CSV table of C-alpha atoms in Angstrom, one decimal:
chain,number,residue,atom,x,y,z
E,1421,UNK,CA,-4.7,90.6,-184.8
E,1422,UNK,CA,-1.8,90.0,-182.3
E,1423,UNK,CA,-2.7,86.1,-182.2
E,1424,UNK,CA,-2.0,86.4,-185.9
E,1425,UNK,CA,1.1,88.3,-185.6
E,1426,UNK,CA,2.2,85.4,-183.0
E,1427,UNK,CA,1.4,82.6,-185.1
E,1428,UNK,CA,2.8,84.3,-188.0
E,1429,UNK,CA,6.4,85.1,-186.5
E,1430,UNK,CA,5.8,81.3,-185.4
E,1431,UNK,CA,6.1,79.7,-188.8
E,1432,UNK,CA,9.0,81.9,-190.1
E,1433,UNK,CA,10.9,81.1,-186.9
E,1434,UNK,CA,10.1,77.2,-186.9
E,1435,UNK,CA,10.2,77.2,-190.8
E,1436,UNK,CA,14.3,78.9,-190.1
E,1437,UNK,CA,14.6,75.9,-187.8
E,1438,UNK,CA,13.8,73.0,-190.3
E,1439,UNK,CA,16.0,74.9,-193.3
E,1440,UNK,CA,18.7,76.6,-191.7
E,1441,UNK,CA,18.6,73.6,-189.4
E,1442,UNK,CA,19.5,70.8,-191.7
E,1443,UNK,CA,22.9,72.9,-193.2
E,1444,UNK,CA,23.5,73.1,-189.4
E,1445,UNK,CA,23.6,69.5,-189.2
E,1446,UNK,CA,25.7,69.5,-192.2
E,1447,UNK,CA,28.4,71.2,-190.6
E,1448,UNK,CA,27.7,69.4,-187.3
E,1449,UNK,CA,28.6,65.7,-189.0
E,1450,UNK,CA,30.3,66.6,-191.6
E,1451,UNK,CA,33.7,65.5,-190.2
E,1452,UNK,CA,32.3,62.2,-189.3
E,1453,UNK,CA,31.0,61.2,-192.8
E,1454,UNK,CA,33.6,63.3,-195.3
E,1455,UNK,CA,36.7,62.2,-194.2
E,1456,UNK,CA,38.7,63.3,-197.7
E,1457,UNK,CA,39.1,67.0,-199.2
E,1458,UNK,CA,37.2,65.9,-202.5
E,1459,UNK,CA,34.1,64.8,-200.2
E,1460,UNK,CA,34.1,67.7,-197.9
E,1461,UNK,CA,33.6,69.7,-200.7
E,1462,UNK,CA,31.0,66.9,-201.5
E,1463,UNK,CA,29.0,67.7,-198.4
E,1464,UNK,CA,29.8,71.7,-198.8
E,1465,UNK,CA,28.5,71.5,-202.7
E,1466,UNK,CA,24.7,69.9,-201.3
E,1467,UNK,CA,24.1,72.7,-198.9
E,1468,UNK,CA,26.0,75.2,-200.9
E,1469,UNK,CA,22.9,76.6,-202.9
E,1470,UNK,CA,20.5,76.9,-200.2
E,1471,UNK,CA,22.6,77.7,-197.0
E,1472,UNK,CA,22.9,81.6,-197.2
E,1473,UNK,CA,18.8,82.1,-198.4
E,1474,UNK,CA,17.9,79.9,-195.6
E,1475,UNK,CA,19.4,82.5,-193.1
E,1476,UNK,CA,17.3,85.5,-194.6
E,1477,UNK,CA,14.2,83.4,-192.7
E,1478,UNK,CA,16.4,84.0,-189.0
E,1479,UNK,CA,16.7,87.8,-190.4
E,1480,UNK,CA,13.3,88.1,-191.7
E,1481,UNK,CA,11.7,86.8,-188.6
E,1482,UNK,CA,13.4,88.7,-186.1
E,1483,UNK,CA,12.1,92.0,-188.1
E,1484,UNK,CA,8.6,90.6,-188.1
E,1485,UNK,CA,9.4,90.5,-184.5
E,1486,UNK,CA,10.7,93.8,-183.9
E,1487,UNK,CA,7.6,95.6,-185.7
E,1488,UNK,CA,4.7,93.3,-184.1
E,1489,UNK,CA,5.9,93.1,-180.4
E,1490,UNK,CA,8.5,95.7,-179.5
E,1491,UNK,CA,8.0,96.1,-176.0
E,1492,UNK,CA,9.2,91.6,-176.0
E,1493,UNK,CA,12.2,92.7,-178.6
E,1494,UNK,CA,13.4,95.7,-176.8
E,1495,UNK,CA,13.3,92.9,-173.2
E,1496,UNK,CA,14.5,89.9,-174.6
E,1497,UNK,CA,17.7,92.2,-176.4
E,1498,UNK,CA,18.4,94.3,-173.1
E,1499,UNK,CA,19.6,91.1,-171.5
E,1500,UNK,CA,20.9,89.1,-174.1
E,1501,UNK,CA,23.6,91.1,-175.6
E,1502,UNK,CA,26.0,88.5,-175.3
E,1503,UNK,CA,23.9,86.1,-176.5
E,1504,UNK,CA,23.1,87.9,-179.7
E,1505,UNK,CA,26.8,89.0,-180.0
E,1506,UNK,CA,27.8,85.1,-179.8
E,1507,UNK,CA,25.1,84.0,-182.8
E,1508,UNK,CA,26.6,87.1,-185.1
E,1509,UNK,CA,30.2,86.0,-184.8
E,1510,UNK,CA,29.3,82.1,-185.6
E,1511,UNK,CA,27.1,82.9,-188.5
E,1512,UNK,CA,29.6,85.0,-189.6
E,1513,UNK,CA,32.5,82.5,-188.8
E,1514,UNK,CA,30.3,79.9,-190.3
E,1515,UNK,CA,30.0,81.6,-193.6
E,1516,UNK,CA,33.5,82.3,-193.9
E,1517,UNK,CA,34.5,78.8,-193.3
E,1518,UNK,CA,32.0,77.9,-196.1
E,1519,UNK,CA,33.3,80.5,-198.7
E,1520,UNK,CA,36.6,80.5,-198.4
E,1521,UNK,CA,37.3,77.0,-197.7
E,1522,UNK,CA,38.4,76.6,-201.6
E,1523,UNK,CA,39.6,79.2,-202.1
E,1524,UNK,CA,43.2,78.4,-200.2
E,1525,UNK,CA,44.8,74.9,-201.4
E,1526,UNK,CA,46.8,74.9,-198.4
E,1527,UNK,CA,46.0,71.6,-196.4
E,1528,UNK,CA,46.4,73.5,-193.0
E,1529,UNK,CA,44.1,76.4,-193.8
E,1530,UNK,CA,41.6,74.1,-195.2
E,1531,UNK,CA,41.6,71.9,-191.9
E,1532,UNK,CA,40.9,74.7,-189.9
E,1533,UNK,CA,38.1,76.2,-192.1
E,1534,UNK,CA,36.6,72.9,-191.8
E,1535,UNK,CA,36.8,72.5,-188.1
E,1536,UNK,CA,35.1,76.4,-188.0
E,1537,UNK,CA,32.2,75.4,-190.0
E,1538,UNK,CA,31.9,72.2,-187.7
E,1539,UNK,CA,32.4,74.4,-184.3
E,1540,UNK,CA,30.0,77.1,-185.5
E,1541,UNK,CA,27.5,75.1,-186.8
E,1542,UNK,CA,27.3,73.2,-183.3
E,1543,UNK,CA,27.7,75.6,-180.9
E,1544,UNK,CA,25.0,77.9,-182.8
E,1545,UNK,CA,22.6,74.8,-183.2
E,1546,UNK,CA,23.5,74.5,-179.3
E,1547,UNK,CA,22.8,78.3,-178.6
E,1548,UNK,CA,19.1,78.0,-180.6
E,1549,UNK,CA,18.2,75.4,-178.1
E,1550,UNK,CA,19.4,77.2,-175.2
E,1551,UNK,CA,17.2,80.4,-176.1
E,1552,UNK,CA,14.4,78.0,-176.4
E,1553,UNK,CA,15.6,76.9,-173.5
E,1554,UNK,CA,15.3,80.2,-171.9
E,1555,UNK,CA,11.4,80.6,-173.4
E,1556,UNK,CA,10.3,78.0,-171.9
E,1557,UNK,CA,12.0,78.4,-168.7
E,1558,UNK,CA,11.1,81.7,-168.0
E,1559,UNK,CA,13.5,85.0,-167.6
E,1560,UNK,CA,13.4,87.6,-164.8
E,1561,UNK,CA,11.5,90.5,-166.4
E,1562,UNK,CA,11.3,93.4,-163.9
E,1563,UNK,CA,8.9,95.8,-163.1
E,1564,UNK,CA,10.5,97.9,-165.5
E,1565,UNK,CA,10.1,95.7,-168.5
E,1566,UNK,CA,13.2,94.9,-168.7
E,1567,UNK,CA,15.4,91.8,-168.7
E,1568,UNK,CA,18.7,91.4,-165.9
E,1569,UNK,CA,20.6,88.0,-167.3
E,1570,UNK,CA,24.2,86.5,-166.9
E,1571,UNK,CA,25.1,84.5,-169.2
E,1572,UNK,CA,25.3,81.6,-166.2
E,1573,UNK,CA,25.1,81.8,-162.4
E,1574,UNK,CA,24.5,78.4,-160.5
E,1575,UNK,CA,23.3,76.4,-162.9
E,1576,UNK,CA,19.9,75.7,-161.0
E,1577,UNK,CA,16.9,76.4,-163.3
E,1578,UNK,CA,14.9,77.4,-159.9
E,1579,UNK,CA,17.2,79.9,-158.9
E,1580,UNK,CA,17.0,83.1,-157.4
E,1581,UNK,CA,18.8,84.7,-159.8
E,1582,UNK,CA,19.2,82.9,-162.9
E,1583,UNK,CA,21.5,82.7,-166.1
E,1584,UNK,CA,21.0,82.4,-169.7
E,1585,UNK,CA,22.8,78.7,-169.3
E,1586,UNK,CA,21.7,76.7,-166.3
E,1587,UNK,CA,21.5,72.3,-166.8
E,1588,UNK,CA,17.4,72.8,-168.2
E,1589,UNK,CA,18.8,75.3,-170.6
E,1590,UNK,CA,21.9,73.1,-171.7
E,1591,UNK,CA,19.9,70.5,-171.6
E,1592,UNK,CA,17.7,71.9,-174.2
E,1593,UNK,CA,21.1,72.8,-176.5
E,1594,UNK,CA,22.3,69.6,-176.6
E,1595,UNK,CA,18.8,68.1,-177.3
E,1596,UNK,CA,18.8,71.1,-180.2
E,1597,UNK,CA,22.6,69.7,-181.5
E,1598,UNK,CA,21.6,66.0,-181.5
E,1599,UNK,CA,18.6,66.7,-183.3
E,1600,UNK,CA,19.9,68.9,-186.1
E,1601,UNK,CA,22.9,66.6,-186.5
E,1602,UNK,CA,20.4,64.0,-186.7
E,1603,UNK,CA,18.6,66.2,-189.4
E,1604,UNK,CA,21.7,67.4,-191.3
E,1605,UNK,CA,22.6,63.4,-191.6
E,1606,UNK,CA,19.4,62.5,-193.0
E,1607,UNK,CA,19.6,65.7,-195.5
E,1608,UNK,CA,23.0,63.9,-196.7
E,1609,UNK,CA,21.0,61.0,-197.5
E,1610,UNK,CA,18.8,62.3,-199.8
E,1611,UNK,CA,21.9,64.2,-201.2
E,1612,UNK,CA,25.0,62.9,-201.5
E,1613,UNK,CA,26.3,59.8,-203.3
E,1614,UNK,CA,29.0,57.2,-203.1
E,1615,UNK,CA,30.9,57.4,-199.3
E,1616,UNK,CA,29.7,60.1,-198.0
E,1617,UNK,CA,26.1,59.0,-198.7
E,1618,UNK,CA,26.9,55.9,-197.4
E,1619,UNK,CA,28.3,57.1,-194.2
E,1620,UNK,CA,25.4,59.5,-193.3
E,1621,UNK,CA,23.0,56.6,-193.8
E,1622,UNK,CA,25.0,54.9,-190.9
E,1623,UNK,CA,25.0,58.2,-188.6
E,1624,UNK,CA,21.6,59.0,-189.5
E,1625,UNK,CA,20.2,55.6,-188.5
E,1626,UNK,CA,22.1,55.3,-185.3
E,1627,UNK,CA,21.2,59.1,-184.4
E,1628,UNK,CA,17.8,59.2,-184.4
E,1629,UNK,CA,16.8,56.7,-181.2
E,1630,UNK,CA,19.3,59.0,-179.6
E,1631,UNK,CA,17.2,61.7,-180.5
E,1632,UNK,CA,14.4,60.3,-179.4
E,1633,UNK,CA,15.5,59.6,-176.1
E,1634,UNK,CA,17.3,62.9,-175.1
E,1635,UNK,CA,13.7,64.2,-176.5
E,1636,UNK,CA,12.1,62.1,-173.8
E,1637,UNK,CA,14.7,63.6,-171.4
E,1638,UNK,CA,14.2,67.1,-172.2
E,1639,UNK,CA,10.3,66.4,-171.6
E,1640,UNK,CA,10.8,65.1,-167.9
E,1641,UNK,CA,13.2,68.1,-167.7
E,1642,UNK,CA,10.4,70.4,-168.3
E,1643,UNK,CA,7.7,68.8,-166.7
E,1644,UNK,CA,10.0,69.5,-163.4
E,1645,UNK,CA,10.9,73.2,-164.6
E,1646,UNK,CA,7.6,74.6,-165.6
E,1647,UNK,CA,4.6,72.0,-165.0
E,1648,UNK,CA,2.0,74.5,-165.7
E,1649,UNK,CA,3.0,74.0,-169.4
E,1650,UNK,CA,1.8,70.6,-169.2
E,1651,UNK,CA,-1.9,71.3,-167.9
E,1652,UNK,CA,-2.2,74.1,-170.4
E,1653,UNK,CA,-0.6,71.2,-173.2
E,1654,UNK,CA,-3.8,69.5,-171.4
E,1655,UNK,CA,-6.6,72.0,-172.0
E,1656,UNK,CA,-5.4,72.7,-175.3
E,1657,UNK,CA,-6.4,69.6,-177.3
E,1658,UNK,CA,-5.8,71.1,-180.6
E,1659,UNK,CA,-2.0,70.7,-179.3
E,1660,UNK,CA,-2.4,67.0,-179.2
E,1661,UNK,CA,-1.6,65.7,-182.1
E,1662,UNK,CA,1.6,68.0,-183.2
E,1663,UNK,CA,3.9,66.2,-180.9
E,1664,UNK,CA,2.1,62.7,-181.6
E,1665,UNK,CA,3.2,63.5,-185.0
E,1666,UNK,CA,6.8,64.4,-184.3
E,1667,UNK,CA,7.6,61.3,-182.2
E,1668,UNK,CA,6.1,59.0,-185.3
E,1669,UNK,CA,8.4,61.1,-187.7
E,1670,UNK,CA,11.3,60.6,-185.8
E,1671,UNK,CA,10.6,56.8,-184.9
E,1672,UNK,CA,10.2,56.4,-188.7
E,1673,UNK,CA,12.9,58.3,-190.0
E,1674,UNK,CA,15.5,55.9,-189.6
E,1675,UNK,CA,13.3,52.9,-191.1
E,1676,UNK,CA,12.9,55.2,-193.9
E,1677,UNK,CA,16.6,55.5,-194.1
E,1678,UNK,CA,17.6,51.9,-194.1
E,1679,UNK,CA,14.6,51.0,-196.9
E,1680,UNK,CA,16.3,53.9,-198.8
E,1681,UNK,CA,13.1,55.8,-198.9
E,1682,UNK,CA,15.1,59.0,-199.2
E,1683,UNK,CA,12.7,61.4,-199.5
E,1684,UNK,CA,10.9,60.3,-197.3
E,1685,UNK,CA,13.3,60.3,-194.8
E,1686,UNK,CA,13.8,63.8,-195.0
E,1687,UNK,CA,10.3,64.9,-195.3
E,1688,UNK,CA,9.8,62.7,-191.7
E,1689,UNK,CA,13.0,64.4,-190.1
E,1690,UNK,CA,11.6,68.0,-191.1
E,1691,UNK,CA,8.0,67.2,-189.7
E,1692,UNK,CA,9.7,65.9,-186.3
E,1693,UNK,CA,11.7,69.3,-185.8
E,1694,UNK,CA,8.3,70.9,-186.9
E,1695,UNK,CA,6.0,69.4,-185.2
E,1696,UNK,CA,7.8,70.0,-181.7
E,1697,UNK,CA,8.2,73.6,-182.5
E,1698,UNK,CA,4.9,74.3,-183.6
E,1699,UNK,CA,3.6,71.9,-180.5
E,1700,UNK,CA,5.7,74.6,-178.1
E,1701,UNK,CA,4.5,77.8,-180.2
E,1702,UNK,CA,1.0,76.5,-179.5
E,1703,UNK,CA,1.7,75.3,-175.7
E,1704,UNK,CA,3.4,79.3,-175.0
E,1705,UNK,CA,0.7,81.5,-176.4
E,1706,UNK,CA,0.2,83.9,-175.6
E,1707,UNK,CA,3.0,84.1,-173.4
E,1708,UNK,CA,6.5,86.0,-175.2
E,1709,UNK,CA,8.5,86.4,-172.4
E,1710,UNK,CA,7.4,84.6,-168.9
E,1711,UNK,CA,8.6,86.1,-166.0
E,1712,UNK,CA,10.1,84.3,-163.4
E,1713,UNK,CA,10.1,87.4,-160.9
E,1714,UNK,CA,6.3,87.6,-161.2
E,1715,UNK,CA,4.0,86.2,-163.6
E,1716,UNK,CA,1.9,89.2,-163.7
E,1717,UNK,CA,5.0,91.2,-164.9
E,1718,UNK,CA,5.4,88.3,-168.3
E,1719,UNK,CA,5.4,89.6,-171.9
E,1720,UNK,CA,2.6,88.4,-173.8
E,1721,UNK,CA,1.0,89.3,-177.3
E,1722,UNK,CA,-1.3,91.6,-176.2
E,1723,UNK,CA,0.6,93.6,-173.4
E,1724,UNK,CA,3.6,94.0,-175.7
E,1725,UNK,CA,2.3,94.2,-179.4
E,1726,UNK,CA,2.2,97.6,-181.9
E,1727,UNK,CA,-1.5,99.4,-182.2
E,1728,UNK,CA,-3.8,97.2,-183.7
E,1729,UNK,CA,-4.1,99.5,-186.9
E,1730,UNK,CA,-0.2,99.5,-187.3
E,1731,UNK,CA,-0.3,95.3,-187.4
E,1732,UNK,CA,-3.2,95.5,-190.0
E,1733,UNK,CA,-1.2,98.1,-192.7
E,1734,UNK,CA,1.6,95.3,-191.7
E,1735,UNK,CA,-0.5,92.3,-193.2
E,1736,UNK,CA,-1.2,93.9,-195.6
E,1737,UNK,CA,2.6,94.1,-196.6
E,1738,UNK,CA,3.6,90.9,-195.2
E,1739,UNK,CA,1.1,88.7,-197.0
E,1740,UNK,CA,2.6,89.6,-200.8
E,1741,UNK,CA,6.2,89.3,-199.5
E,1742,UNK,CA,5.8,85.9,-198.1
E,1743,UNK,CA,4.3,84.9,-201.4
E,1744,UNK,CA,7.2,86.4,-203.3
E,1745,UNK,CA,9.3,84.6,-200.7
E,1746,UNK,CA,7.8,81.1,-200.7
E,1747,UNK,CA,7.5,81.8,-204.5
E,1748,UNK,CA,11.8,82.3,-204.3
E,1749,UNK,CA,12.6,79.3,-202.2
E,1750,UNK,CA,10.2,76.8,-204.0
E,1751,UNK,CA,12.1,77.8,-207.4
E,1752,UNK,CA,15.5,77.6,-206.0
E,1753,UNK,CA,14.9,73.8,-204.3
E,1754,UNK,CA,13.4,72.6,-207.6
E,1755,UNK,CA,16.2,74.0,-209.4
E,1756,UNK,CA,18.6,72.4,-207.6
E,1757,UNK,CA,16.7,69.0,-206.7
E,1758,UNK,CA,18.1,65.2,-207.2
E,1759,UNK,CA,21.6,64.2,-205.8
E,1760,UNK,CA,25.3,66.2,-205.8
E,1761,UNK,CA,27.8,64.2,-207.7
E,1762,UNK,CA,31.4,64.3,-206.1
E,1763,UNK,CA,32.4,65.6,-209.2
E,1764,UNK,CA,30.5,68.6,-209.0
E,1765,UNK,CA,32.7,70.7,-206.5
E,1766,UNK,CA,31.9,74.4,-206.3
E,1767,UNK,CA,32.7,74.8,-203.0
């Protein structure tokens, strides 16, 4: 039961990543590829449906967290109040800049809204990759259970006492901003229309070897960090082909792009954020929190979940609700599919 709790709180955190994480990437270029106020509001109107339901997968999954391991929520929160106090202020930042954005004509105002939604959108899409960062890493769980983090110290990833940012961690961050800038670019593409459309289809095909590479980067980076994930990557063969799959999505991606296989483009650029996510989901488990004080002292499914019986009356709720979710979203992307005209500005 806790395996399927783990696996569970899995896809609604990866499946936040690939939603949420392509109006991320929205905000992250937009500046580069809307450069008037009528195509701002171009790039604004494509996400504008879908940016505040993809959030309620970031909310849901953190509940899902909270009721199936709360001995790793109650840890990972007692050291990262900062943290969660910075992603609160840039989603709400973030959805103020959205909203409000036309609803004051002045040209100042509207400058500055945009240059919030670009800010928060990166710095959050940098601030995901650092707490992945941070999983993979390792934080210094005591004896206690609980978890003693600065928000930065040295900088050394080995170090005795470590921060929430070191250069692994920011590493990972601006890995995570690349590749949802990447993603946002190619969501454009199968968006938008007339310059802004052609604009993303430039960024998006230079972005991706970038991607790519920084990906590669981010692999050696680990490898030096934590090499034990590598020989359990290694015993775990059913691993294998989840980040063979993600490397030939992100290799393609840009083809796709310039043969203005749209659709496919995007379908390739979710299955590469995807397919590393669920790749590290399956290289971590059971592991929830590793500690770098002592490994016997790490947060895993089965030291930190709720009673068995409690987890079973839980699938039994969450199983209906996900259908009713995926039921939601599936409806509200076919309602709004195809391209946003310029013309259409709600936003």
């Amino acid at each position: 039961m806790q395996t399927t709790w783990y696996l569970l709180i899995g896809f609604m955190l990866v499946t936040y990543a690939v939603l949420d994480g392509f109006d991320f990437g929205a905000g992250i270029v937009h500046l580069f590829v809307a450069k008037t106020d009528a195509e701002r509001r171009h790039v604004l109107g494509a996400i504008g449906p879908v940016w505040d339901g993809n959030e309620v997968w970031l909310i849901a999954g953190a509940g899902v967290f909270f009721f199936a391991f709360p001995r790793a929520y109650a840890a990972s929160l007692s050291g990262l109040y900062l943290p969660m106090m910075m992603v609160i202020w840039l989603l709400l930042l973030r959805g103020i800049a959205i909203e409000f954005r036309s609803k004051v004509e002045h040209p100042l105002w509207r400058a500055a809204f945009d240059a919030t939604f670009a800010g928060s959108s990166a710095v959050m899409a940098g601030v995901l990759g650092v707490a992945l960062g941070n999983l993979a890493r390792g934080v210094p769980v005591d004896e206690s259970g609980w978890v003693q983090l600065d928000l930065f110290t040295d900088f050394h990833p080995t170090a005795r006492t470590l921060g929430a940012i070191d250069v692994y961690t920011a590493l990972v961050g601006v890995f995570a901003i690349a590749t949802l800038g990447a993603h946002g670019a190619t969501y454009l593409v199968w968006k938008t229309s007339d310059e802004v459309h052609a604009r993303s289809v430039r960024l998006a095909r230079r972005a991706w070897p970038v991607v790519i590479g920084l990906g590669a980067v981010v692999t050696v980076a680990t490898w030096l960090t934590q090499p034990a994930y590598f020989e359990t990557f290694l015993l775990r063969p059913w691993i294998w082909p989840l980040p063979l799959l993600a490397i030939a999505s992100g290799i393609m991606c840009p083809r796709y792009v310039a043969r203005g296989e749209e659709g496919r483009a995007f379908l390739a650029s979710c299955t590469f954020v995807a397919g590393l996510l669920f790749a590290t989901v399956g290289t971590l488990y059971p592991t929830l929190l590793r500690s770098t004080i002592d490994p016997a002292l790490s947060l895993d499914a089965f030291n930190a979940s709720s009673p068995r019986a409690t987890l079973g009356i839980g699938l039994a709720v969450w199983i209906p609700a996900m259908a009713l979710a995926v039921g939601y979203f599936t409806y509200l992307y076919w309602s709004f599919r195809g391209k946003v005209r310029i013309e259409d500005q709600h936003y």
